[in-house]
CSV table of N, CA and C in Angstrom, one decimal:
chain,number,residue,atom,x,y,z
H,196,LYS,N,205.2,208.9,133.8
H,196,LYS,CA,204.5,207.7,133.8
H,196,LYS,C,205.1,206.7,134.7
H,197,LEU,N,204.2,206.0,135.5
H,197,LEU,CA,204.6,205.1,136.4
H,197,LEU,C,204.4,203.7,135.8
H,198,LYS,N,205.3,202.8,136.1
H,198,LYS,CA,205.1,201.4,135.6
H,198,LYS,C,205.0,200.4,136.8
H,199,ARG,N,204.4,199.4,136.7
H,199,ARG,CA,204.2,198.3,137.8
H,199,ARG,C,205.7,198.1,138.3
H,200,GLY,N,205.8,198.2,139.6
H,200,GLY,CA,207.1,197.8,140.2
H,200,GLY,C,207.9,199.1,140.6
H,201,ASP,N,207.5,200.3,140.0
H,201,ASP,CA,208.2,201.5,140.2
H,201,ASP,C,208.0,201.9,141.7
H,202,ILE,N,209.1,202.7,142.2
H,202,ILE,CA,208.9,203.1,143.6
H,202,ILE,C,208.6,204.5,143.6
H,203,VAL,N,207.6,204.8,144.4
H,203,VAL,CA,207.1,206.2,144.5
H,203,VAL,C,207.4,206.7,146.1
H,204,LEU,N,207.9,207.9,146.1
H,204,LEU,CA,208.3,208.6,147.4
H,204,LEU,C,207.4,209.8,147.5
H,205,ALA,N,206.5,209.9,148.4
H,205,ALA,CA,205.7,211.2,148.6
H,205,ALA,C,206.4,212.1,149.5
H,206,ALA,N,206.7,213.2,149.2
H,206,ALA,CA,207.3,214.2,150.1
H,206,ALA,C,206.2,215.2,150.5
H,207,VAL,N,206.0,215.5,151.8
H,207,VAL,CA,205.2,216.3,152.3
H,207,VAL,C,205.7,217.5,153.1
H,208,GLY,N,206.9,217.9,152.7
H,208,GLY,CA,207.8,218.9,153.4
H,208,GLY,C,207.1,220.2,153.3
H,209,ALA,N,206.1,220.5,152.3
H,209,ALA,CA,205.6,221.8,152.3
H,209,ALA,C,204.1,221.7,152.5
H,210,ALA,N,203.6,220.6,153.1
H,210,ALA,CA,202.2,220.4,153.4
H,210,ALA,C,201.6,221.6,154.2
H,211,ASN,N,202.3,222.1,155.2
H,211,ASN,CA,201.7,223.1,156.0
H,211,ASN,C,202.1,224.5,155.6
H,212,ARG,N,202.6,224.5,154.4
H,212,ARG,CA,203.2,225.9,153.9
H,212,ARG,C,202.5,226.2,152.5
H,213,ASP,N,201.5,225.7,152.3
H,213,ASP,CA,200.7,225.8,151.0
H,213,ASP,C,200.2,227.2,150.9
H,214,PRO,N,200.6,228.0,149.9
H,214,PRO,CA,200.0,229.4,149.9
H,214,PRO,C,198.5,229.4,149.5
H,215,ALA,N,198.1,228.4,148.9
H,215,ALA,CA,196.8,228.3,148.5
H,215,ALA,C,195.8,228.0,149.8
H,216,VAL,N,196.5,227.6,150.9
H,216,VAL,CA,195.7,227.3,152.1
H,216,VAL,C,196.1,228.4,153.3
H,217,PHE,N,197.3,228.8,153.3
H,217,PHE,CA,197.7,229.6,154.4
H,217,PHE,C,198.1,231.0,153.8
H,218,ALA,N,197.6,232.0,154.4
H,218,ALA,CA,198.1,233.4,154.1
H,218,ALA,C,199.5,233.5,154.8
H,219,GLU,N,200.5,234.0,154.0
H,219,GLU,CA,201.9,234.0,154.5
H,219,GLU,C,202.4,232.8,155.2
H,220,PRO,N,202.4,231.8,154.3
H,220,PRO,CA,202.8,230.4,154.9
H,220,PRO,C,204.1,230.2,155.5
H,221,ASP,N,205.1,231.1,155.2
H,221,ASP,CA,206.5,231.1,155.7
H,221,ASP,C,206.6,231.8,157.1
H,222,ARG,N,205.5,232.5,157.5
H,222,ARG,CA,205.5,233.3,158.7
H,222,ARG,C,205.0,232.5,159.9
H,223,LEU,N,205.8,232.4,161.0
H,223,LEU,CA,205.2,231.7,162.2
H,223,LEU,C,204.1,232.8,162.8
H,224,ASP,N,202.9,232.2,162.9
H,224,ASP,CA,201.9,232.9,163.4
H,224,ASP,C,201.1,232.0,164.4
H,225,ILE,N,201.4,232.1,165.8
H,225,ILE,CA,200.7,231.2,166.6
H,225,ILE,C,199.3,231.5,166.9
H,226,ARG,N,198.8,232.7,166.4
H,226,ARG,CA,197.4,233.0,166.5
H,226,ARG,C,196.7,232.9,165.2
H,227,ARG,N,197.2,232.2,164.3
H,227,ARG,CA,196.5,232.0,163.0
H,227,ARG,C,195.2,231.2,163.2
H,228,LYS,N,194.2,231.8,162.6
H,228,LYS,CA,192.8,231.3,162.9
H,228,LYS,C,192.5,230.0,161.9
H,229,GLU,N,192.6,230.3,160.7
H,229,GLU,CA,192.5,229.3,159.6
H,229,GLU,C,193.7,228.4,159.6
H,230,ASN,N,193.7,227.3,160.4
H,230,ASN,CA,194.9,226.6,160.5
H,230,ASN,C,194.6,225.1,160.3
H,231,LYS,N,194.4,224.8,159.0
H,231,LYS,CA,194.1,223.4,158.5
H,231,LYS,C,195.5,222.7,158.3
H,232,HIS,N,196.4,222.6,159.2
H,232,HIS,CA,197.5,222.0,159.1
H,232,HIS,C,197.4,220.4,159.2
H,233,VAL,N,198.4,219.7,158.8
H,233,VAL,CA,198.4,218.2,158.8
H,233,VAL,C,199.6,217.7,159.7
H,234,SER,N,200.1,218.5,160.6
H,234,SER,CA,201.1,218.2,161.4
H,234,SER,C,201.1,216.9,162.3
H,235,PHE,N,199.8,216.7,162.6
H,235,PHE,CA,199.5,215.4,163.5
H,235,PHE,C,198.9,214.3,162.6
H,236,GLY,N,198.9,214.5,161.4
H,236,GLY,CA,198.2,213.4,160.5
H,236,GLY,C,196.8,213.6,160.3
H,237,VAL,N,196.1,212.7,159.8
H,237,VAL,CA,194.7,212.8,159.4
H,237,VAL,C,194.1,211.3,159.5
H,238,GLY,N,192.8,211.4,160.0
H,238,GLY,CA,192.0,210.2,159.9
H,238,GLY,C,192.6,209.1,160.8
H,239,ILE,N,192.7,207.9,160.4
H,239,ILE,CA,193.2,206.8,161.2
H,239,ILE,C,194.7,207.0,161.5
H,240,HIS,N,195.3,207.8,160.9
H,240,HIS,CA,196.8,208.0,161.0
H,240,HIS,C,197.0,209.3,162.0
H,241,PHE,N,196.0,209.8,162.6
H,241,PHE,CA,196.1,211.0,163.5
H,241,PHE,C,196.9,210.6,164.8
H,242,CYS,N,197.9,211.5,165.1
H,242,CYS,CA,198.8,211.2,166.1
H,242,CYS,C,198.0,211.1,167.6
H,243,LEU,N,198.3,209.9,168.2
H,243,LEU,CA,197.7,209.8,169.6
H,243,LEU,C,198.1,210.8,170.5
H,244,GLY,N,199.4,211.3,170.3
H,244,GLY,CA,200.0,212.2,171.3
H,244,GLY,C,199.7,213.6,170.9
H,245,ALA,N,198.8,214.0,170.0
H,245,ALA,CA,198.6,215.3,169.6
H,245,ALA,C,198.1,216.3,170.7
H,246,ALA,N,197.3,215.8,171.6
H,246,ALA,CA,196.7,216.6,172.7
H,246,ALA,C,197.9,216.9,173.6
H,247,LEU,N,198.7,215.9,173.9
H,247,LEU,CA,199.8,216.1,174.9
H,247,LEU,C,200.8,217.2,174.1
H,248,ALA,N,201.1,217.0,173.0
H,248,ALA,CA,202.1,217.8,172.3
H,248,ALA,C,201.6,219.3,172.2
H,249,ARG,N,200.4,219.5,172.0
H,249,ARG,CA,199.7,220.8,172.1
H,249,ARG,C,199.7,221.5,173.5
H,250,MET,N,199.5,220.5,174.5
H,250,MET,CA,199.5,221.1,175.9
H,250,MET,C,201.0,221.5,176.2
H,251,GLU,N,201.9,220.6,175.9
H,251,GLU,CA,203.3,220.9,176.2
H,251,GLU,C,203.8,222.1,175.5
H,252,ALA,N,203.4,222.4,174.2
H,252,ALA,CA,203.8,223.6,173.5
H,252,ALA,C,203.2,224.8,174.2
H,253,GLU,N,202.0,224.6,174.5
H,253,GLU,CA,201.2,225.8,175.1
H,253,GLU,C,201.9,226.3,176.4
H,254,ILE,N,202.2,225.2,177.3
H,254,ILE,CA,202.9,225.5,178.5
H,254,ILE,C,204.3,226.1,178.3
H,255,ALA,N,205.1,225.5,177.5
H,255,ALA,CA,206.4,225.9,177.2
H,255,ALA,C,206.6,227.3,176.6
H,256,ILE,N,205.7,227.5,175.7
H,256,ILE,CA,205.7,228.9,174.9
H,256,ILE,C,205.2,229.9,176.0
H,257,GLY,N,204.2,229.6,176.7
H,257,GLY,CA,203.6,230.5,177.7
H,257,GLY,C,204.6,230.9,178.7
H,258,LYS,N,205.3,229.9,179.3
H,258,LYS,CA,206.3,230.1,180.4
H,258,LYS,C,207.5,231.0,179.8
H,259,LEU,N,207.9,230.6,178.5
H,259,LEU,CA,209.0,231.4,177.9
H,259,LEU,C,208.6,232.9,177.7
H,260,VAL,N,207.4,233.1,177.2
H,260,VAL,CA,207.0,234.5,177.0
H,260,VAL,C,206.8,235.2,178.3
H,261,ALA,N,206.3,234.5,179.3
H,261,ALA,CA,206.0,235.1,180.6
H,261,ALA,C,207.4,235.5,181.2
H,262,ARG,N,208.4,234.7,181.1
H,262,ARG,CA,209.7,234.9,181.7
H,262,ARG,C,210.5,236.0,181.0
H,263,PHE,N,210.4,235.9,179.7
H,263,PHE,CA,211.2,236.8,178.8
H,263,PHE,C,210.1,237.6,178.0
H,264,SER,N,209.6,238.6,178.6
H,264,SER,CA,208.5,239.3,178.0
H,264,SER,C,209.1,240.2,176.8
H,265,THR,N,210.4,240.4,176.7
H,265,THR,CA,210.9,241.3,175.6
H,265,THR,C,211.5,240.4,174.5
H,266,LEU,N,211.2,239.1,174.6
H,266,LEU,CA,211.8,238.1,173.6
H,266,LEU,C,211.5,238.5,172.1
H,267,LYS,N,212.5,238.6,171.3
H,267,LYS,CA,212.4,238.8,169.9
H,267,LYS,C,213.3,238.0,169.1
H,268,LEU,N,213.0,237.9,167.8
H,268,LEU,CA,213.9,237.3,166.9
H,268,LEU,C,215.2,238.1,166.8
H,269,ALA,N,216.3,237.5,166.8
H,269,ALA,CA,217.7,238.1,166.7
H,269,ALA,C,218.0,238.4,165.2
H,270,THR,N,217.3,237.7,164.4
H,270,THR,CA,217.6,237.8,162.9
H,270,THR,C,216.4,237.6,162.2
H,271,SER,N,216.3,238.1,160.9
H,271,SER,CA,215.2,237.9,160.1
H,271,SER,C,215.3,236.6,159.3
H,272,ARG,N,216.3,235.9,159.5
H,272,ARG,CA,216.7,234.6,158.8
H,272,ARG,C,216.6,233.5,159.8
H,273,VAL,N,215.8,232.5,159.3
H,273,VAL,CA,215.6,231.3,160.2
H,273,VAL,C,216.3,230.2,159.5
H,274,ARG,N,217.1,229.4,160.2
H,274,ARG,CA,217.8,228.2,159.6
H,274,ARG,C,216.8,227.1,159.5
H,275,TRP,N,216.5,226.5,158.4
H,275,TRP,CA,215.7,225.3,158.4
H,275,TRP,C,216.4,224.0,158.2
H,276,ARG,N,216.0,222.9,158.9
H,276,ARG,CA,216.6,221.6,158.7
H,276,ARG,C,216.5,221.2,157.2
H,277,LYS,N,217.4,220.6,156.6
H,277,LYS,CA,217.4,220.0,155.3
H,277,LYS,C,216.9,218.7,155.5
H,278,GLY,N,216.0,218.2,154.4
H,278,GLY,CA,215.5,216.9,154.5
H,278,GLY,C,214.3,216.8,153.7
H,279,ILE,N,213.9,215.6,153.3
H,279,ILE,CA,212.7,215.5,152.5
H,279,ILE,C,211.6,214.9,153.3
H,280,THR,N,211.9,214.4,154.4
H,280,THR,CA,210.8,213.7,155.2
H,280,THR,C,210.2,214.7,156.2
H,281,PHE,N,211.0,215.4,157.0
H,281,PHE,CA,210.4,216.3,158.1
H,281,PHE,C,211.0,217.7,157.9
H,282,ARG,N,210.3,218.7,158.0
H,282,ARG,CA,210.7,220.0,157.9
H,282,ARG,C,210.7,220.7,159.3
H,283,GLY,N,211.6,221.4,159.6
H,283,GLY,CA,211.7,222.0,160.9
H,283,GLY,C,212.8,223.0,161.1
H,284,ILE,N,212.7,223.8,162.1
H,284,ILE,CA,213.7,224.9,162.3
H,284,ILE,C,215.0,224.1,162.9
H,285,GLU,N,216.1,224.4,162.3
H,285,GLU,CA,217.4,224.0,162.8
H,285,GLU,C,217.9,224.7,163.9
H,286,SER,N,217.8,226.0,163.8
H,286,SER,CA,218.2,226.9,164.9
H,286,SER,C,217.4,228.2,164.8
H,287,LEU,N,217.1,228.8,165.9
H,287,LEU,CA,216.3,230.1,166.0
H,287,LEU,C,217.0,231.0,166.9
H,288,SER,N,217.6,232.0,166.4
H,288,SER,CA,218.4,233.1,167.3
H,288,SER,C,217.3,234.0,167.9
H,289,LEU,N,217.4,234.1,169.2
H,289,LEU,CA,216.5,235.0,169.9
H,289,LEU,C,217.3,236.0,170.8
H,290,ARG,N,216.7,237.1,171.2
H,290,ARG,CA,217.3,238.0,172.1
H,290,ARG,C,216.3,238.6,173.1
H,291,TRP,N,216.7,238.9,174.3
H,291,TRP,CA,215.7,239.5,175.2
H,291,TRP,C,216.4,240.7,175.9
């Protein structure tokens, strides 16, 4: 129960990993069709740089895959950054 003056902190660290929304939410799938993520916010809080970020990611990943066509994960474990505000990969070991 909340009382007047209580502080509430909303943690959205799992927002894009909801198994009710995403099949295999812990698997990176850049071709996922049903992708109702909230990474760039929603409504009036939608990120103004979303289009630029998507374009940068498409170019960077495209160039990486074109240059290193045999690129694979070097491990089945991915190290995630700890924190309650933002979730992300801390390190990702690759081999080619």
